């Protein structure tokens, strides 16, 4: 077993790290306070080729392997998890196109993202359908060579800036997952509107919006695969995307650990740095073990994806575990900073606020455990 990264991966990791130190870290506080889409940073990330990481070169993308993509995401999240969420949003929206789309659709939808820096959003969740995807209610009825789309999506990342929306909707009468289909919708189509932008606890440099569809005409040529394929496409997408959330959680946990170690070496109490107190050392050691274990799981999921091996279980494990430890490690970091950690003068309160969503989005950590258990029991 070889645990080392390739020369190319190490070089790329260093390049991303330098970029993050120069372009993201100095702006983190402002980005968090503004609570807006990070347009300028996103343009720079795009120019560097650190986004659209799942899009192959043949459609204009960087064509990196899944493990390398996770390493890049981890490094961006080490700077700011909200920026990492914004920069990985296109991947979530485009996995269904890559998996279920035909050649013409791939050329039409992927190139503007990969070559012109446009954005796309994944529209699955609804006000009444979060964990229960098969309960979604958005409807597309066929009318000649188009669909008429009606419904409402909730908590959609980057919807306010997206050109394309990958929308999961019902195209048949049957209840449950079998009548769900996936359509790519141009956000500028008449009848599409962006509703409320959520005010969030954390992850504030990523926008989260409601999307409303009222009698929206969508060309039938925008249907991915065939009618009824949508649920499967959404599940396959989430399988592929969850390690990315794991990598984000890992990146922020790493940042929290580094901040805690740095501070513990500086902060003097009882006549010596608190890093010399065993009580603090115990906390730091546990934090480091959790970060390292999460990294092994996240990288293993990337390795399995790169090899084309089954990875549903490991994908859920990597997301679930990394998100849980990110919550724990960022909370411990605040503890080590003491009263200062609870103020906005230090970065750790933001890490803690940002960590919470990692246990919720891309499937709650309870859903991840359902997925893991299903794999254990049924395979
Ligand atoms: N790959 C391929 N097919 C799959 C699959 C997978 N991973 N998982 C299930 N399926 C198939 C099953 O084989 C089954 O197929 P058949 O009908 O042919 O037998 C079918 O799908 C139904 O499977 P289940 O009975 O297991 O489905 P379920 O209704 O019980 O749901 C679930 C399973 C795991 C709970 C699923 O609903 C789920 O993952 N929920 C969480 C949703 C989620 O993650 N939402 C996050 C939204 S995105 C986001 O948060 C990002 C953002 O932008 C903020």
Tab-separated table of C-alpha atoms and ligand atoms in Angstrom:
chain	number	residue	atom	x	y	z
A	1	UNK	CA	0.000	0.000	0.000
A	2	UNK	CA	1.380	3.386	-1.021
A	3	UNK	CA	0.207	6.345	1.073
A	4	UNK	CA	2.265	8.938	-0.786
A	5	UNK	CA	0.798	11.387	-3.236
A	6	UNK	CA	2.328	11.666	-6.696
A	7	UNK	CA	4.827	14.425	-7.520
A	8	UNK	CA	2.153	16.093	-9.604
A	9	UNK	CA	-0.403	15.988	-6.776
A	10	UNK	CA	2.105	17.411	-4.296
A	11	UNK	CA	3.042	20.228	-6.652
A	12	UNK	CA	-0.588	21.043	-7.330
A	13	UNK	CA	-1.386	20.980	-3.608
A	14	UNK	CA	1.402	23.486	-2.974
A	15	UNK	CA	0.217	25.690	-5.807
A	16	UNK	CA	-3.342	25.710	-4.449
A	17	UNK	CA	-2.031	26.330	-0.923
A	18	UNK	CA	-0.055	29.366	-2.073
A	19	UNK	CA	-3.066	30.660	-3.972
A	20	UNK	CA	-5.288	30.234	-0.901
A	21	UNK	CA	-2.803	32.023	1.363
A	22	UNK	CA	-2.552	34.949	-1.044
A	23	UNK	CA	-6.062	35.309	-2.406
A	24	UNK	CA	-8.500	33.737	0.050
A	25	UNK	CA	-7.208	33.879	3.628
A	26	UNK	CA	-6.706	37.670	3.747
A	27	UNK	CA	-10.318	38.176	2.606
A	28	UNK	CA	-12.087	35.549	4.684
A	29	UNK	CA	-13.490	37.887	7.316
A	30	UNK	CA	-14.817	40.343	4.760
A	31	UNK	CA	-16.345	37.554	2.675
A	32	UNK	CA	-18.066	36.148	5.754
A	33	UNK	CA	-19.446	39.524	6.758
A	34	UNK	CA	-20.645	40.503	3.287
A	35	UNK	CA	-22.694	37.328	2.928
A	36	UNK	CA	-22.565	37.494	-0.855
A	37	UNK	CA	-21.439	35.278	-3.687
A	38	UNK	CA	-17.615	35.600	-3.849
A	39	UNK	CA	-17.497	36.744	-7.494
A	40	UNK	CA	-13.943	38.079	-7.553
A	41	UNK	CA	-12.392	35.055	-5.815
A	42	UNK	CA	-14.384	32.719	-8.031
A	43	UNK	CA	-13.017	34.416	-11.147
A	44	UNK	CA	-9.494	33.862	-9.844
A	45	UNK	CA	-10.217	30.239	-8.931
A	46	UNK	CA	-11.596	29.695	-12.424
A	47	UNK	CA	-8.553	31.331	-14.036
A	48	UNK	CA	-6.299	28.959	-12.081
A	49	UNK	CA	-8.294	25.907	-13.203
A	50	UNK	CA	-9.274	24.951	-9.635
A	51	UNK	CA	-12.978	24.600	-10.388
A	52	UNK	CA	-15.115	22.348	-12.632
A	53	UNK	CA	-12.828	19.627	-11.342
A	54	UNK	CA	-15.047	16.789	-12.567
A	55	UNK	CA	-15.275	18.029	-16.159
A	56	UNK	CA	-12.998	16.106	-18.535
A	57	UNK	CA	-10.647	17.890	-20.895
A	58	UNK	CA	-12.756	16.895	-23.909
A	59	UNK	CA	-15.453	19.321	-22.634
A	60	UNK	CA	-12.993	22.054	-21.694
A	61	UNK	CA	-12.473	21.026	-18.053
A	62	UNK	CA	-9.176	20.537	-16.207
A	63	UNK	CA	-9.545	16.762	-16.394
A	64	UNK	CA	-8.049	15.950	-13.012
A	65	UNK	CA	-8.574	12.580	-11.358
A	66	UNK	CA	-11.036	12.364	-8.417
A	67	UNK	CA	-8.340	12.114	-5.728
A	68	UNK	CA	-6.549	15.203	-7.029
A	69	UNK	CA	-9.885	17.029	-7.132
A	70	UNK	CA	-10.399	16.221	-3.442
A	71	UNK	CA	-6.936	17.486	-2.549
A	72	UNK	CA	-7.648	20.788	-4.318
A	73	UNK	CA	-11.005	21.099	-2.541
A	74	UNK	CA	-9.422	20.343	0.839
A	75	UNK	CA	-6.874	23.110	0.313
A	76	UNK	CA	-9.488	25.677	-0.728
A	77	UNK	CA	-11.616	24.759	2.310
A	78	UNK	CA	-8.550	25.140	4.519
A	79	UNK	CA	-8.777	28.785	3.507
A	80	UNK	CA	-12.567	29.127	3.478
A	81	UNK	CA	-15.209	26.401	3.382
A	82	UNK	CA	-17.786	28.784	1.935
A	83	UNK	CA	-15.534	29.569	-1.025
A	84	UNK	CA	-14.907	25.822	-1.432
A	85	UNK	CA	-18.678	25.253	-1.507
A	86	UNK	CA	-19.094	27.914	-4.188
A	87	UNK	CA	-16.235	26.498	-6.217
A	88	UNK	CA	-17.444	22.889	-6.092
A	89	UNK	CA	-21.074	23.702	-6.882
A	90	UNK	CA	-20.616	23.253	-10.633
A	91	UNK	CA	-19.431	19.694	-10.082
A	92	UNK	CA	-22.569	18.786	-8.171
A	93	UNK	CA	-24.755	20.230	-10.926
A	94	UNK	CA	-22.820	18.598	-13.734
A	95	UNK	CA	-22.412	15.027	-12.507
A	96	UNK	CA	-25.959	14.216	-13.750
A	97	UNK	CA	-25.057	15.672	-17.170
A	98	UNK	CA	-21.834	13.667	-17.328
A	99	UNK	CA	-23.600	10.488	-16.244
A	100	UNK	CA	-26.967	10.783	-17.968
A	101	UNK	CA	-26.486	13.345	-20.727
A	102	UNK	CA	-25.874	12.665	-24.417
A	103	UNK	CA	-22.903	14.049	-26.341
A	104	UNK	CA	-24.799	17.097	-27.603
A	105	UNK	CA	-25.964	17.975	-24.072
A	106	UNK	CA	-22.461	17.592	-22.660
A	107	UNK	CA	-21.052	19.946	-25.289
A	108	UNK	CA	-23.909	22.428	-24.848
A	109	UNK	CA	-23.962	22.598	-21.048
A	110	UNK	CA	-20.437	21.770	-19.911
A	111	UNK	CA	-18.394	23.991	-22.220
A	112	UNK	CA	-19.914	27.316	-21.048
A	113	UNK	CA	-19.044	26.338	-17.479
A	114	UNK	CA	-15.557	25.063	-18.170
A	115	UNK	CA	-14.559	27.615	-20.800
A	116	UNK	CA	-16.508	30.779	-19.987
A	117	UNK	CA	-16.706	30.532	-16.199
A	118	UNK	CA	-20.481	30.206	-16.020
A	119	UNK	CA	-22.153	28.579	-13.018
A	120	UNK	CA	-24.672	25.808	-12.488
A	121	UNK	CA	-26.764	24.625	-9.551
A	122	UNK	CA	-28.099	21.266	-8.446
A	123	UNK	CA	-31.830	21.591	-7.718
A	124	UNK	CA	-33.006	18.574	-5.768
A	125	UNK	CA	-34.218	19.694	-2.324
A	126	UNK	CA	-37.718	21.110	-1.915
A	127	UNK	CA	-39.568	22.648	1.027
A	128	UNK	CA	-41.246	19.271	1.635
A	129	UNK	CA	-38.544	16.923	0.320
A	130	UNK	CA	-35.072	17.040	1.875
A	131	UNK	CA	-33.862	13.653	3.045
A	132	UNK	CA	-36.791	12.003	1.280
A	133	UNK	CA	-35.833	12.668	-2.326
A	134	UNK	CA	-38.561	10.350	-3.634
A	135	UNK	CA	-41.139	12.682	-2.076
A	136	UNK	CA	-40.340	15.627	-4.335
A	137	UNK	CA	-43.292	17.449	-5.897
A	138	UNK	CA	-41.939	19.671	-8.696
A	139	UNK	CA	-43.751	18.630	-11.876
A	140	UNK	CA	-42.830	18.739	-15.557
A	141	UNK	CA	-45.652	17.887	-17.950
A	142	UNK	CA	-44.800	17.026	-21.533
A	143	UNK	CA	-46.294	19.276	-24.215
A	144	UNK	CA	-45.066	18.478	-27.715
A	145	UNK	CA	-41.312	18.981	-27.843
A	146	UNK	CA	-41.105	20.695	-24.471
A	147	UNK	CA	-41.867	20.267	-20.787
A	148	UNK	CA	-43.825	22.754	-18.703
A	149	UNK	CA	-42.168	22.991	-15.305
A	150	UNK	CA	-43.869	24.047	-12.073
A	151	UNK	CA	-42.597	23.827	-8.516
A	152	UNK	CA	-40.292	25.187	-5.887
A	153	UNK	CA	-36.766	24.226	-4.834
A	154	UNK	CA	-35.195	25.058	-1.505
A	155	UNK	CA	-31.625	25.592	-0.183
A	156	UNK	CA	-30.108	25.715	-3.665
A	157	UNK	CA	-26.425	26.605	-3.593
A	158	UNK	CA	-25.393	29.424	-5.972
A	159	UNK	CA	-28.807	29.534	-7.676
A	160	UNK	CA	-28.710	33.340	-7.862
A	161	UNK	CA	-25.637	33.266	-10.105
A	162	UNK	CA	-26.249	30.041	-12.028
A	163	UNK	CA	-26.774	29.933	-15.764
A	164	UNK	CA	-28.005	26.343	-15.695
A	165	UNK	CA	-30.115	24.536	-13.146
A	166	UNK	CA	-30.125	20.738	-13.023
A	167	UNK	CA	-33.683	20.182	-11.860
A	168	UNK	CA	-35.162	16.954	-10.522
A	169	UNK	CA	-38.874	16.784	-11.138
A	170	UNK	CA	-41.777	14.433	-11.627
A	171	UNK	CA	-42.697	13.566	-15.218
A	172	UNK	CA	-45.287	10.868	-14.487
A	173	UNK	CA	-48.285	10.216	-12.296
A	174	UNK	CA	-46.659	7.443	-10.277
A	175	UNK	CA	-45.638	8.350	-6.721
A	176	UNK	CA	-42.148	7.504	-5.425
A	177	UNK	CA	-38.827	7.474	-7.199
A	178	UNK	CA	-39.795	5.850	-10.511
A	179	UNK	CA	-41.386	8.951	-12.082
A	180	UNK	CA	-38.557	11.350	-11.264
A	181	UNK	CA	-36.595	12.824	-14.170
A	182	UNK	CA	-33.748	15.312	-14.561
A	183	UNK	CA	-33.976	18.413	-16.771
A	184	UNK	CA	-31.390	21.102	-17.414
A	185	UNK	CA	-33.091	24.495	-17.207
A	186	UNK	CA	-31.662	27.819	-18.325
A	187	UNK	CA	-32.122	30.186	-15.389
A	188	UNK	CA	-32.989	33.002	-17.777
A	189	UNK	CA	-36.045	31.127	-19.057
A	190	UNK	CA	-39.309	33.020	-18.482
A	191	UNK	CA	-41.032	31.750	-15.323
A	192	UNK	CA	-37.839	30.986	-13.387
A	193	UNK	CA	-37.361	33.218	-10.373
A	194	UNK	CA	-34.983	33.261	-7.454
A	195	UNK	CA	-36.744	33.644	-4.131
A	196	UNK	CA	-35.376	34.272	-0.699
A	197	UNK	CA	-31.625	34.127	-0.109
A	198	UNK	CA	-31.110	32.414	3.241
A	199	UNK	CA	-29.380	34.171	6.133
A	200	UNK	CA	-27.138	31.435	7.477
A	201	UNK	CA	-25.236	30.588	10.664
A	202	UNK	CA	-22.100	29.952	8.617
A	203	UNK	CA	-20.865	29.285	5.102
A	204	UNK	CA	-21.800	32.852	4.327
A	205	UNK	CA	-19.676	33.368	1.223
A	206	UNK	CA	-21.845	30.766	-0.447
A	207	UNK	CA	-25.350	31.777	-1.456
A	208	UNK	CA	-28.317	29.530	-0.709
A	209	UNK	CA	-31.587	30.365	-2.419
A	210	UNK	CA	-35.118	29.348	-3.158
A	211	UNK	CA	-35.888	28.730	-6.830
A	212	UNK	CA	-39.423	29.000	-8.178
A	213	UNK	CA	-40.653	27.567	-11.473
A	214	UNK	CA	-43.935	28.875	-12.874
A	215	UNK	CA	-45.033	27.463	-16.228
A	216	UNK	CA	-41.411	27.323	-17.406
A	217	UNK	CA	-40.960	25.948	-20.922
A	218	UNK	CA	-38.006	23.569	-21.077
A	219	UNK	CA	-36.986	21.953	-24.382
A	220	UNK	CA	-37.482	18.173	-24.292
A	221	UNK	CA	-33.910	18.054	-25.628
A	222	UNK	CA	-32.811	19.068	-22.107
A	223	UNK	CA	-34.038	15.829	-20.539
A	224	UNK	CA	-31.080	13.843	-19.199
A	225	UNK	CA	-31.259	10.202	-20.241
A	226	UNK	CA	-34.862	9.113	-20.245
A	227	UNK	CA	-37.944	9.837	-18.164
A	228	UNK	CA	-37.762	8.088	-14.798
A	229	UNK	CA	-33.959	8.110	-14.641
A	230	UNK	CA	-33.798	11.152	-12.347
A	231	UNK	CA	-33.739	9.461	-8.946
A	232	UNK	CA	-30.912	7.137	-9.947
A	233	UNK	CA	-28.974	10.082	-11.420
A	234	UNK	CA	-29.433	12.051	-8.211
A	235	UNK	CA	-28.197	9.142	-6.085
A	236	UNK	CA	-25.188	8.533	-8.332
A	237	UNK	CA	-24.420	12.238	-8.211
A	238	UNK	CA	-24.552	12.350	-4.421
A	239	UNK	CA	-22.307	9.290	-4.245
A	240	UNK	CA	-19.723	11.156	-6.319
A	241	UNK	CA	-20.173	14.499	-4.575
A	242	UNK	CA	-20.135	13.413	-0.927
A	243	UNK	CA	-16.357	12.880	-0.723
A	244	UNK	CA	-16.051	16.516	-1.826
A	245	UNK	CA	-18.035	17.545	1.242
A	246	UNK	CA	-15.743	15.255	3.216
A	247	UNK	CA	-12.740	17.088	1.740
A	248	UNK	CA	-14.241	20.447	2.689
A	249	UNK	CA	-14.865	19.299	6.250
A	250	UNK	CA	-11.325	17.934	6.351
A	251	UNK	CA	-9.852	21.219	5.101
A	252	UNK	CA	-11.607	23.273	7.750
A	253	UNK	CA	-10.719	20.784	10.497
A	254	UNK	CA	-7.075	21.003	9.404
A	255	UNK	CA	-7.247	24.795	9.555
A	256	UNK	CA	-8.794	24.668	13.039
A	257	UNK	CA	-6.096	22.270	14.242
A	258	UNK	CA	-3.326	24.488	12.885
A	259	UNK	CA	-4.855	27.570	14.494
A	260	UNK	CA	-5.217	25.759	17.833
A	261	UNK	CA	-1.606	24.519	17.832
A	262	UNK	CA	-0.309	27.973	16.915
A	263	UNK	CA	-2.357	29.669	19.620
A	264	UNK	CA	-1.524	27.073	22.288
A	265	UNK	CA	2.188	27.727	21.698
A	266	UNK	CA	1.675	31.505	22.071
A	267	UNK	CA	-0.764	31.715	24.953
A	268	UNK	CA	0.971	31.735	28.328
A	269	UNK	CA	-0.902	30.745	31.508
A	270	UNK	CA	0.494	29.527	34.812
A	271	UNK	CA	3.904	30.667	33.642
A	272	UNK	CA	4.179	28.598	30.457
A	273	UNK	CA	2.518	28.253	27.051
A	274	UNK	CA	-0.736	26.308	27.365
A	275	UNK	CA	0.687	23.891	24.755
A	276	UNK	CA	2.925	22.673	27.604
A	277	UNK	CA	-0.127	21.775	29.720
A	278	UNK	CA	-1.094	18.145	29.377
A	279	UNK	CA	-4.800	18.963	29.501
A	280	UNK	CA	-4.376	21.005	26.306
A	281	UNK	CA	-2.009	18.482	24.742
A	282	UNK	CA	-4.666	15.750	25.142
A	283	UNK	CA	-7.160	17.868	23.226
A	284	UNK	CA	-4.643	18.679	20.465
A	285	UNK	CA	-3.651	15.030	20.102
A	286	UNK	CA	-7.277	13.936	19.731
A	287	UNK	CA	-7.893	16.684	17.185
A	288	UNK	CA	-4.880	15.556	15.140
A	289	UNK	CA	-5.956	11.890	15.204
A	290	UNK	CA	-9.421	12.779	13.984
A	291	UNK	CA	-8.091	14.946	11.158
A	292	UNK	CA	-5.692	12.236	10.055
A	293	UNK	CA	-8.379	9.532	10.119
A	294	UNK	CA	-10.752	11.734	8.140
A	295	UNK	CA	-8.030	12.337	5.564
A	296	UNK	CA	-7.514	8.590	5.126
A	297	UNK	CA	-11.241	8.045	4.538
A	298	UNK	CA	-11.630	10.977	2.154
A	299	UNK	CA	-8.566	10.030	0.117
A	300	UNK	CA	-9.663	6.390	0.043
A	301	UNK	CA	-13.028	7.417	-1.432
A	302	UNK	CA	-11.124	9.425	-4.074
A	303	UNK	CA	-8.834	6.483	-4.765
A	304	UNK	CA	-11.777	4.110	-5.280
A	305	UNK	CA	-13.474	6.609	-7.610
A	306	UNK	CA	-10.271	7.047	-9.599
A	307	UNK	CA	-9.942	3.272	-9.947
A	308	UNK	CA	-13.574	2.880	-10.998
A	309	UNK	CA	-14.265	0.605	-8.013
A	310	UNK	CA	-17.533	0.603	-5.986
A	311	UNK	CA	-17.467	3.496	-3.533
A	312	UNK	CA	-21.019	4.216	-2.302
A	313	UNK	CA	-20.263	3.076	1.242
A	314	UNK	CA	-16.861	4.792	1.448
A	315	UNK	CA	-18.324	7.952	-0.053
A	316	UNK	CA	-20.955	8.137	2.717
A	317	UNK	CA	-18.358	7.236	5.352
A	318	UNK	CA	-15.948	9.925	4.203
A	319	UNK	CA	-18.616	12.637	4.259
A	320	UNK	CA	-20.152	11.517	7.523
A	321	UNK	CA	-16.943	11.006	9.459
A	322	UNK	CA	-15.159	14.106	8.185
A	323	UNK	CA	-18.218	16.258	8.907
A	324	UNK	CA	-18.574	14.874	12.424
A	325	UNK	CA	-14.925	15.394	13.253
A	326	UNK	CA	-14.946	18.870	11.690
A	327	UNK	CA	-17.678	19.797	14.162
A	328	UNK	CA	-15.704	18.289	17.042
A	329	UNK	CA	-12.315	19.665	16.034
A	330	UNK	CA	-13.564	23.194	15.364
A	331	UNK	CA	-15.406	23.164	18.710
A	332	UNK	CA	-12.195	22.017	20.420
A	333	UNK	CA	-10.296	24.806	18.673
A	334	UNK	CA	-12.694	27.363	20.137
A	335	UNK	CA	-12.167	25.719	23.538
A	336	UNK	CA	-8.402	26.053	23.268
A	337	UNK	CA	-8.717	29.724	22.354
A	338	UNK	CA	-10.971	30.148	25.410
A	339	UNK	CA	-12.845	33.444	25.587
A	340	UNK	CA	-10.901	34.793	22.613
A	341	UNK	CA	-12.130	31.881	20.512
A	342	UNK	CA	-15.676	32.995	21.053
A	343	UNK	CA	-14.962	36.428	19.591
A	344	UNK	CA	-14.766	37.376	15.944
A	345	UNK	CA	-11.190	38.554	16.403
A	346	UNK	CA	-9.971	34.996	15.765
A	347	UNK	CA	-10.889	32.657	12.939
A	348	UNK	CA	-12.041	29.672	14.970
A	349	UNK	CA	-15.599	30.829	15.681
A	350	UNK	CA	-16.131	30.920	11.910
A	351	UNK	CA	-14.720	27.423	11.494
A	352	UNK	CA	-17.191	26.202	14.103
A	353	UNK	CA	-20.135	27.968	12.429
A	354	UNK	CA	-19.092	26.658	9.026
A	355	UNK	CA	-18.628	23.096	10.279
A	356	UNK	CA	-22.245	22.571	11.303
A	357	UNK	CA	-23.617	22.505	7.770
A	358	UNK	CA	-21.194	19.731	6.821
A	359	UNK	CA	-23.285	17.389	8.979
A	360	UNK	CA	-26.452	18.526	7.221
A	361	UNK	CA	-26.030	19.175	3.508
A	362	UNK	CA	-25.423	16.631	0.738
A	363	UNK	CA	-27.501	14.299	2.916
A	364	UNK	CA	-27.603	14.563	6.695
A	365	UNK	CA	-25.153	12.446	8.628
A	366	UNK	CA	-28.106	10.308	9.711
A	367	UNK	CA	-28.841	9.631	6.014
A	368	UNK	CA	-25.150	8.765	5.475
A	369	UNK	CA	-25.488	6.150	8.219
A	370	UNK	CA	-28.612	4.811	6.468
A	371	UNK	CA	-26.609	4.514	3.226
A	372	UNK	CA	-23.688	2.804	5.003
A	373	UNK	CA	-26.012	0.374	6.796
A	374	UNK	CA	-27.839	-0.441	3.540
A	375	UNK	CA	-24.528	-1.289	1.906
A	376	UNK	CA	-23.558	-3.497	4.868
A	377	UNK	CA	-26.854	-5.337	4.982
A	378	UNK	CA	-27.702	-5.662	1.287
A	379	UNK	CA	-24.355	-6.267	-0.398
B	1	LIG	N1	-26.796	4.595	-6.928
B	1	LIG	C1	-27.647	4.100	-7.860
B	1	LIG	N2	-28.923	3.744	-7.570
B	1	LIG	C2	-29.331	3.877	-6.300
B	1	LIG	C3	-28.508	4.381	-5.287
B	1	LIG	C4	-27.184	4.742	-5.638
B	1	LIG	N3	-26.332	5.217	-4.732
B	1	LIG	N4	-29.187	4.414	-4.129
B	1	LIG	C5	-30.412	3.930	-4.402
B	1	LIG	N5	-30.498	3.611	-5.714
B	1	LIG	C6	-31.646	3.016	-6.413
B	1	LIG	C7	-32.058	1.703	-5.709
B	1	LIG	O1	-31.300	0.626	-6.209
B	1	LIG	C8	-33.515	1.617	-6.058
B	1	LIG	O2	-33.621	1.177	-7.402
B	1	LIG	P1	-34.803	0.152	-7.884
B	1	LIG	O3	-36.083	0.877	-7.760
B	1	LIG	O4	-34.417	-0.157	-9.286
B	1	LIG	O5	-34.729	-1.030	-6.964
B	1	LIG	C9	-33.973	3.076	-6.043
B	1	LIG	O6	-32.791	3.855	-6.281
B	1	LIG	C10	-34.639	3.490	-4.741
B	1	LIG	O7	-33.708	3.251	-3.691
B	1	LIG	P2	-34.129	3.343	-2.168
B	1	LIG	O8	-35.357	2.500	-1.948
B	1	LIG	O9	-32.915	3.049	-1.364
B	1	LIG	O10	-34.548	4.878	-2.023
B	1	LIG	P3	-35.109	5.698	-0.777
B	1	LIG	O11	-36.299	6.464	-1.209
B	1	LIG	O12	-35.234	4.804	0.420
B	1	LIG	O13	-33.939	6.793	-0.532
B	1	LIG	C11	-31.947	7.655	0.469
B	1	LIG	C12	-32.674	6.480	-0.230
B	1	LIG	C13	-30.525	7.171	0.649
B	1	LIG	C14	-32.552	8.012	1.801
B	1	LIG	C15	-31.967	8.896	-0.488
B	1	LIG	O14	-33.265	9.441	-0.577
B	1	LIG	C16	-31.014	9.993	-0.054
B	1	LIG	O15	-29.816	9.921	-0.363
B	1	LIG	N6	-31.485	11.040	0.618
B	1	LIG	C17	-30.661	12.197	0.977
B	1	LIG	C18	-30.788	13.250	-0.072
B	1	LIG	C19	-29.635	14.207	-0.064
B	1	LIG	O16	-28.489	13.840	0.084
B	1	LIG	N7	-29.944	15.481	-0.292
B	1	LIG	C20	-28.933	16.496	-0.402
B	1	LIG	C21	-29.292	17.442	-1.478
B	1	LIG	S1	-27.928	18.226	-2.278
B	1	LIG	C22	-27.252	19.326	-1.201
B	1	LIG	O17	-27.502	19.351	-0.046
B	1	LIG	C23	-26.220	20.233	-1.766
B	1	LIG	C24	-26.501	21.676	-1.750
B	1	LIG	O18	-26.386	22.337	-2.746
B	1	LIG	C25	-26.832	22.356	-0.475
